[in-house]
Amino acid sequence: MPKKLLNTNTLPTRVQERLSTWGRCIHTQRLRQRITAADLCERISISEATLRRLERGDPGAGVGAYITALLILGVFDDATPPLTPSLWSDFPHRRVKLSRQERGIEEDDEYF
């Protein structure tokens, strides 16, 4: 059995809630669309054990498997709305610079 990467006790509540919601969504949509577990597993290239973990909201299952399942079931955009560009785009050469005080440099007028 593969080792879990994440401990559910240390996950933030909101993360665990989101994974549980995604899992319920995957399970519900799979049944509504009459897709067998074997067929969905084949399309995602995962085992049935991994699908059961996804449907339970297990944080040890890969996020790629969750996202792929949501995409295949046609609910990707509803379940994972896109981020606004301001969150991920960066202006070139825009870096945060520490102040002289934060860098530990004392202002010395007689230095030069």
XYZ file of C-alpha atoms in Angstrom:
112
model
C 0.000 0.000 0.000
C 1.457 3.422 -0.923
C 2.460 5.764 1.856
C 0.221 8.789 2.360
C 1.984 12.069 1.756
C -0.318 14.192 3.867
C -1.617 13.717 7.370
C -5.314 14.560 7.531
C -4.859 15.873 11.075
C -2.574 18.657 9.872
C -4.611 19.757 6.870
C -6.478 23.031 7.164
C -10.208 22.500 7.524
C -11.011 24.389 4.332
C -8.668 22.171 2.312
C -10.221 19.003 3.704
C -13.708 20.382 3.039
C -12.794 21.197 -0.575
C -11.354 17.728 -1.163
C -14.456 16.126 0.368
C -16.684 18.273 -1.840
C -14.687 17.344 -4.948
C -14.906 13.687 -3.962
C -18.677 13.817 -3.508
C -18.975 15.654 -6.815
C -16.905 13.024 -8.643
C -18.970 10.212 -7.135
C -22.323 11.887 -7.806
C -21.487 12.874 -11.387
C -20.093 9.437 -12.181
C -23.346 7.826 -11.024
C -25.602 10.429 -12.710
C -23.789 9.971 -15.993
C -23.900 6.179 -15.578
C -20.126 5.852 -15.909
C -18.749 2.731 -14.301
C -15.811 2.985 -11.943
C -13.751 0.843 -14.307
C -14.475 3.130 -17.275
C -13.612 6.305 -15.376
C -10.440 4.721 -14.020
C -9.373 3.766 -17.518
C -9.954 7.293 -18.823
C -7.980 8.860 -15.959
C -5.352 6.086 -15.927
C -5.756 5.354 -12.230
C -6.640 2.236 -10.256
C -10.055 1.626 -8.749
C -8.490 1.959 -5.299
C -7.352 5.466 -6.225
C -10.833 6.315 -7.513
C -12.306 5.204 -4.191
C -9.793 7.484 -2.439
C -10.798 10.380 -4.716
C -14.469 9.834 -4.005
C -13.761 9.851 -0.248
C -11.816 13.117 -0.508
C -8.545 11.516 0.568
C -5.730 14.112 0.568
C -3.212 11.383 -0.279
C -4.638 11.097 -3.781
C -2.930 13.353 -6.294
C -4.463 16.679 -7.169
C -3.944 15.840 -10.844
C -6.278 12.877 -10.482
C -8.957 15.060 -8.858
C -8.702 17.714 -11.563
C -8.662 15.175 -14.385
C -11.733 13.406 -12.999
C -13.593 16.711 -12.731
C -12.589 17.583 -16.307
C -13.690 14.230 -17.721
C -17.012 14.463 -15.893
C -17.607 17.945 -17.345
C -17.667 19.881 -14.059
C -14.112 21.240 -14.044
C -15.027 24.917 -14.550
C -17.719 24.827 -11.876
C -15.562 23.012 -9.329
C -12.337 24.933 -9.938
C -12.969 28.484 -11.123
C -9.937 30.093 -12.749
C -7.735 32.439 -10.758
C -7.733 36.101 -11.631
C -4.610 37.033 -13.593
C -3.472 39.467 -10.911
C -2.814 36.499 -8.599
C -0.379 34.722 -10.895
C 0.950 37.218 -13.395
C 3.971 39.256 -12.492
C 5.344 42.406 -13.956
C 8.904 41.999 -15.266
C 11.673 43.201 -12.956
C 9.285 43.879 -10.141
C 10.930 42.605 -6.995
C 10.473 43.379 -3.367
C 13.474 45.128 -1.995
C 14.284 45.207 1.695
C 14.909 48.581 3.259
C 18.393 49.411 4.504
C 17.200 48.934 8.056
C 15.699 45.503 7.268
C 18.974 44.456 5.634
C 20.843 45.485 8.786
C 22.728 48.338 7.155
C 23.051 51.324 9.398
C 22.876 54.678 7.760
C 26.274 56.254 8.148
C 26.647 59.744 6.760
C 30.441 59.617 7.045
C 30.850 56.424 5.070
C 31.891 58.119 1.846
